[in-house]
C-alpha positions as MATLAB code, in Angstrom:
seq = 'XXXXXXXXXXXXXXXXXXXXXXXXXXXXXXXXXXXXXXXXXXXXXXXXXXXXXXXXXXXXXXXXXXXXXXXXXXXXXXXXXXXXXXXXXXXXXXXXXXXXXXXXXXXXXXXXXXXXXXXXXXXXXXXXXXXXXXXXXXXXXXXXXXXXXXXXXXXXXXXXXXXXXXXXXXXXXXXXXXXXXXXXXXXXXXXXXXXXXXXXXXXXXXXXXXXXXXXXXXXXXXXXXXXXXXXXXXXXXXXXXXXXXXXXXXXXXXXXXXXXXXXXXXXXXXXXXXXXXXXXXXXXXXXXXXXXXXXXXXXXXXXXXXXXXXXXXXXXXXXXXXXXXXXXXXXXXXXXXXXXXXXXXXXXXXXXXXXXXXXXXXXXXXXXXXXXXX';
ca = [
     -11.106  -17.524  -21.625;
      -9.778  -21.261  -20.823;
      -6.090  -19.983  -19.949;
      -7.594  -17.262  -17.406;
      -9.943  -19.343  -16.024;
      -8.725  -22.585  -15.373;
      -4.634  -21.544  -15.589;
      -3.463  -20.732  -11.806;
      -2.620  -16.924  -11.281;
      -1.443  -14.345  -13.838;
       0.871  -13.786  -16.440;
       3.814  -10.936  -15.976;
       4.902   -9.568  -19.568;
       8.042   -8.244  -19.968;
       8.798   -5.963  -23.169;
      12.637   -5.511  -23.999;
      14.467   -2.809  -26.758;
      16.104   -4.875  -29.377;
      19.719   -3.432  -29.811;
      20.429   -4.770  -32.629;
      16.846   -3.351  -34.962;
      15.452   -0.229  -34.983;
      11.885   -0.685  -33.695;
      12.317   -3.642  -32.307;
      10.831   -5.236  -29.221;
      11.242   -8.526  -27.649;
       7.691   -9.466  -25.288;
       7.831  -12.614  -23.031;
       4.906  -13.899  -20.742;
       5.748  -15.904  -17.456;
       3.877  -17.266  -14.874;
       4.236  -14.018  -12.216;
       4.598  -15.482   -8.894;
       5.478  -13.538   -5.577;
       7.628  -16.200   -3.731;
      10.973  -16.873   -4.600;
      10.673  -20.777   -3.406;
       7.455  -20.505   -4.974;
       8.637  -20.021   -8.230;
      11.250  -22.935   -8.133;
       8.769  -25.036   -7.246;
       6.381  -23.858   -9.835;
       9.103  -25.536  -12.391;
      10.138  -28.465  -10.927;
       5.863  -28.903  -11.478;
       6.408  -27.386  -14.823;
       4.475  -24.180  -14.269;
       6.773  -22.720  -16.968;
       4.209  -23.865  -19.674;
       1.507  -21.787  -18.840;
       0.420  -19.776  -21.677;
      -1.958  -17.095  -21.834;
      -3.764  -15.100  -24.691;
      -2.536  -11.555  -23.875;
      -4.293   -8.183  -25.388;
      -1.207   -5.910  -24.982;
      -2.348   -2.426  -25.441;
       0.916   -0.357  -26.164;
       1.271    3.344  -26.337;
       5.047    5.068  -27.454;
       5.563    8.242  -26.173;
       8.534   10.965  -25.651;
       8.293   14.871  -24.059;
       6.056   16.116  -26.311;
       4.113   13.511  -28.086;
       2.316   10.099  -27.036;
       0.928    8.100  -29.969;
      -2.535    7.149  -30.256;
      -3.055    3.114  -28.776;
      -2.089    0.128  -30.580;
      -3.158   -3.034  -30.015;
      -0.717   -6.983  -30.203;
      -1.694   -9.859  -29.512;
       0.979  -11.941  -27.281;
      -0.023  -15.755  -27.453;
       3.991  -17.417  -27.207;
       6.365  -17.152  -24.961;
       8.848  -14.908  -26.508;
       7.791  -12.744  -29.760;
       9.094   -9.951  -31.885;
       7.207   -7.065  -32.831;
       8.400   -3.932  -34.627;
       7.171   -0.845  -33.123;
       6.166    2.972  -35.136;
       7.917    5.581  -34.223;
      10.008    3.873  -31.588;
      13.395    5.591  -31.329;
      16.484    6.237  -28.844;
      14.718    8.800  -27.017;
      10.975    7.171  -26.790;
       9.476    5.450  -24.070;
       6.853    2.358  -24.372;
       3.909    2.250  -22.565;
       1.809   -1.063  -21.720;
      -1.644   -2.348  -20.872;
      -2.972    0.962  -21.298;
      -5.180    2.356  -18.247;
      -4.590   -1.002  -16.425;
      -7.493   -2.509  -18.480;
      -5.867   -6.129  -18.692;
      -5.257   -8.762  -15.430;
      -1.264   -8.940  -15.972;
       1.608   -7.164  -14.782;
       4.109   -5.334  -17.511;
       7.779   -5.273  -17.023;
      10.955   -3.201  -19.284;
      14.283   -2.912  -19.788;
      16.105   -0.772  -17.170;
      16.669    1.894  -19.931;
      12.808    2.071  -20.891;
      12.201    2.116  -16.772;
      14.044    4.991  -16.251;
      12.637    6.968  -19.444;
       9.666    6.395  -17.736;
      10.611    7.714  -14.466;
      12.280   11.068  -16.655;
       9.064   11.401  -18.222;
       6.820   11.343  -14.925;
       9.402   13.731  -12.991;
       9.212   16.324  -15.872;
       5.726   15.973  -17.032;
       3.805   13.624  -14.892;
       0.440   14.119  -16.671;
       1.375   13.133  -20.090;
       0.548    9.648  -18.479;
      -3.191    9.231  -17.615;
      -4.168    8.886  -13.861;
      -4.782    5.230  -14.268;
      -1.639    4.547  -15.904;
       0.409    7.089  -13.300;
      -1.195    4.699  -10.829;
      -0.872    1.181  -12.566;
       3.104    1.967  -13.088;
       3.418    2.476   -9.434;
       1.760   -0.738   -8.121;
       3.263   -2.495  -11.172;
       6.839   -1.331  -10.036;
       6.567   -1.866   -6.583;
       5.018   -5.469   -7.166;
       7.675   -6.059   -9.613;
      10.778   -5.442   -7.097;
       8.723   -7.103   -4.035;
       8.588  -10.415   -6.521;
      12.365  -10.096   -7.257;
      11.629   -9.105  -11.543;
      13.134   -5.645  -10.847;
      16.004   -3.896   -8.614;
      13.677   -2.167   -5.372;
      15.669    1.306   -6.744;
      13.143    1.503   -9.617;
      10.069    2.117   -7.542;
      11.163    4.334   -5.753;
      12.933    6.722   -8.286;
       8.960    6.608   -9.627;
       7.237    7.859   -6.577;
       9.843   10.699   -6.910;
       7.513   13.092   -8.628;
       4.492   12.518   -5.974;
       5.067   15.586   -4.300;
       3.994   17.272   -7.750;
       1.102   14.398   -7.726;
      -2.358   15.626   -7.323;
      -4.876   12.800   -7.930;
      -5.808    9.913   -5.403;
      -5.184    6.531   -7.285;
      -1.383    7.540   -7.728;
      -1.098    8.357   -4.458;
      -3.183    5.248   -2.759;
      -1.130    2.936   -5.127;
       1.990    4.361   -3.220;
       0.686    4.158   -0.058;
      -0.628    0.637   -0.484;
       3.146   -0.549   -1.151;
       4.738    1.583    1.207;
       3.152    0.433    4.661;
       4.667   -3.317    3.666;
       7.808   -1.769    3.280;
       7.750    0.079    5.747;
       7.729   -2.726    8.112;
      10.418   -4.859    6.163;
      13.129   -2.174    6.171;
      12.379   -0.655    9.999;
      14.658   -3.441   11.781;
      17.061   -2.088    9.329;
      20.186    0.162   10.347;
      19.347    2.705    7.654;
      16.160    2.981    7.847;
      16.221    6.326    8.565;
      17.173    7.258    5.086;
      14.116    5.414    3.955;
      11.642    7.063    5.976;
      13.319   10.540    5.738;
      12.669   10.297    2.095;
       9.152    9.258    2.369;
       8.328   12.115    3.921;
      10.111   14.025    1.643;
       7.703   13.237   -0.912;
       5.115   13.737    1.237;
       5.565   16.847    2.618;
       4.547   19.492   -0.088;
       1.540   17.529   -0.492;
       0.243   17.598    3.145;
       1.242   20.871    3.385;
      -0.913   22.128    0.437;
      -4.124   20.188    1.367;
      -3.497   20.928    5.394;
      -6.362   18.886    7.475;
     -10.036   18.955    7.158;
     -12.041   21.690    9.116;
     -15.460   21.621   10.962;
     -18.033   23.891   10.769;
     -19.312   26.160   13.823;
     -22.008   23.500   13.749;
     -19.554   20.383   13.977;
     -20.322   19.310   10.333;
     -17.292   18.653    8.368;
     -16.506   21.300    5.326;
     -16.954   18.808    2.561;
     -14.685   18.883   -0.546;
     -14.756   16.273   -3.794;
     -14.750   12.954   -2.330;
     -11.530   12.289   -4.350;
      -9.678   14.952   -3.017;
     -10.987   14.017    0.987;
      -9.975   10.721   -0.171;
      -6.178   11.757   -0.944;
      -6.050   14.470    2.014;
      -6.633   11.063    4.121;
      -4.040    9.144    2.665;
      -1.237   11.964    2.800;
      -2.191   12.416    6.547;
      -1.771    9.108    7.030;
       1.456    8.322    5.512;
       2.729   12.186    7.106;
       1.628   10.747   10.422;
       2.779    6.627    9.922;
       6.465    8.260    8.669;
       6.856   10.941   11.711;
       5.603   14.058    9.986;
       6.290   16.568   13.261;
       3.553   19.065   12.004;
       1.396   16.018   11.538;
       1.819   14.063   14.948;
       1.314   17.933   16.585;
      -2.108   18.360   15.144;
      -3.174   14.769   15.926;
      -1.883   15.548   19.915;
      -3.675   18.652   19.596;
      -7.207   16.781   18.329;
      -6.868   14.205   21.431;
      -6.226   16.554   23.943;
      -9.018   18.826   22.957;
     -10.949   15.920   23.048;
      -9.553   14.504   26.016;
     -10.145   18.015   28.110;
     -13.469   19.334   26.691;
     -15.274   15.472   26.525;
     -15.864   16.461   22.816;
     -14.821   14.648   20.228;
     -14.102   17.274   17.604;
     -11.821   15.285   15.591;
     -13.083   14.806   11.796;
     -14.763   11.708   11.069;
     -12.486   10.641    8.521;
      -9.210   10.878    9.820;
      -9.894    9.759   13.415;
      -8.413    6.064   13.043;
      -5.156    8.154   12.302;
      -5.457   10.699   14.978;
      -6.446    8.131   17.683;
      -3.620    5.897   16.658;
      -1.170    8.915   16.513;
      -2.181   10.333   19.720;
      -2.131    6.961   21.487;
       1.415    6.180   20.056;
       3.078    9.381   20.966;
       1.428   10.892   24.424;
       1.411    8.713   27.945;
      -0.544    5.800   29.344;
      -3.514    7.984   30.630;
      -4.770    8.851   26.698;
      -4.643    5.062   26.504;
      -6.655    4.765   29.456;
      -9.288    7.247   28.027;
      -9.448    5.322   24.885;
     -10.233    2.061   26.421;
     -12.868    3.842   28.327;
     -14.389    5.345   25.479;
     -14.153    1.612   23.954;
     -16.159    0.907   26.751;
     -19.065    2.923   26.594;
     -19.574    3.609   23.033;
     -22.332    1.561   20.830;
     -21.385    2.352   17.407;
     -19.837   -0.694   16.033;
     -17.817    1.047   14.142;
     -16.699    3.996   16.241;
     -15.795    0.594   18.573;
     -13.774   -1.061   16.148;
     -11.442    2.276   15.421;
     -11.220    2.576   19.255;
     -10.152   -1.138   19.798;
      -7.312   -0.533   16.641;
      -5.547    2.573   18.140;
      -5.245    0.792   21.839;
      -2.658   -1.512   19.543;
      -1.022    2.095   18.774;
       0.830    2.224   21.567;
       4.684    2.222   22.262;
       4.525    0.864   25.870;
       4.745   -2.772   25.466;
       3.171   -3.280   29.180;
       0.208   -2.013   27.575;
      -0.287   -4.167   24.646;
       0.385   -6.817   27.053;
      -2.513   -6.372   28.457;
      -4.664   -5.515   26.056;
      -3.437   -9.285   24.156;
      -4.848  -10.643   27.322;
      -7.523   -8.700   27.584;
      -8.422  -10.046   24.176;
      -9.211  -13.597   25.442;
     -12.068  -12.106   27.584;
     -15.050  -12.132   25.244;
     -16.967  -10.099   27.754;
     -14.281   -7.299   27.491;
     -13.679   -7.898   23.588;
     -15.854   -9.536   21.597;
     -14.573  -13.074   19.728;
     -14.755  -11.644   16.014;
     -12.688   -8.775   16.974;
     -10.205  -10.442   19.279;
      -8.488  -11.683   16.423;
      -8.034   -7.574   15.213;
      -5.713   -7.220   18.646;
      -3.389   -9.898   17.549;
      -3.168   -8.384   14.314;
      -2.810   -4.714   15.070;
      -0.078   -5.576   17.606;
       1.986   -7.828   15.332;
       1.995   -5.055   13.245;
       3.485   -2.609   15.332;
       6.742   -2.224   15.406;
       7.092   -2.137   19.480;
       4.460   -5.419   19.566;
       5.308   -8.093   16.724;
       7.507  -10.246   19.285;
       4.955   -9.693   21.433;
       2.035  -10.646   19.284;
       4.251  -14.002   18.003;
       5.032  -15.422   21.759;
       1.059  -14.623   22.513;
       0.318  -16.773   20.018;
       1.928  -19.791   20.411;
       1.641  -19.603   24.088;
      -2.057  -19.036   23.508;
      -2.377  -21.406   20.760;
      -4.373  -23.861   22.809;
      -7.371  -21.628   23.507;
      -6.974  -19.774   20.025;
      -7.383  -23.430   18.563;
     -10.520  -23.895   20.306;
     -11.958  -21.036   18.870;
     -13.569  -21.257   15.329;
     -13.557  -17.629   14.671;
     -10.143  -17.294   16.047;
      -8.567  -20.068   13.731;
     -10.224  -18.971   10.634;
      -9.162  -15.618   10.976;
      -5.339  -17.008   11.352;
      -5.746  -18.287    8.004;
      -7.546  -15.835    6.290;
      -5.182  -13.315    7.182;
      -2.069  -15.444    6.792;
];
């Protein structure tokens, strides 16, 4: 266990098909690092000497059959192994159900066979295996181990996915990628691709509904979490129906002064409404932020205010966050963080952070939170 408790980080296993011999694979291990410059530094510090004793579980499958699970103990930098049933049309999957604390990479041929399997019949792989594949693929691509098109091809099957975990793995990876690509000329290609994957499931699941007494019509927890995940993706990437629904719910709240927005999608609706509608909606949310005493609701309302497309309102909010009588110190750092996540406020937050550094640095809460959030 010293290898797992005393060494920094965790490994990535790479499984390569051996083209010179049937049923043989090459398994390598190395220290998994996201940052390319850190990788170079790690080599200089001889972190390449890191080794783990890794219990690699594997299965071999094709369109009609999946083998029983086998285990290989990987303890060297590179090893050769013979795998039963492995032929040209078979794919191999490692770290079954994500029970091991490591990532798994494959040669491009195996990735494409797995993508083909997901598209043809994703249920051959368990829910946790599907989620693990998505998470590994996006993380490996982010770290430079894998071309970016592989994870984006993996999620082509998502329109058929009915379980929460794979959707959650995909959305968790897509939001940071969206923030990187939104400044590029061809961003609309990426945006439309994600909307296409989301559309079918969004229509199928719909929005949560309230009973006549105002209580939420309950489905299973997993179903509600899936619905929330899909609605968030749809609204974030610009689905027109999602935008219209959020605007309608906000407008109904303002006109009736009765908040009938289902609790589990309030943060999505508030943020979408503030970004789409005029300054009056921002002022309404600001008023509700001051009048509510519920801590959780207050936090959601404050974050919604950072979703505005109006740079003047975002600047106003940043400056108001310095007044502890208006925004509590422990909440004020959230304003900077969330304005920075807004494409319209990214540069505003950075300028504010630099200009007000002396003030921010005097507050322990600010400085600790800024360090924590990086």
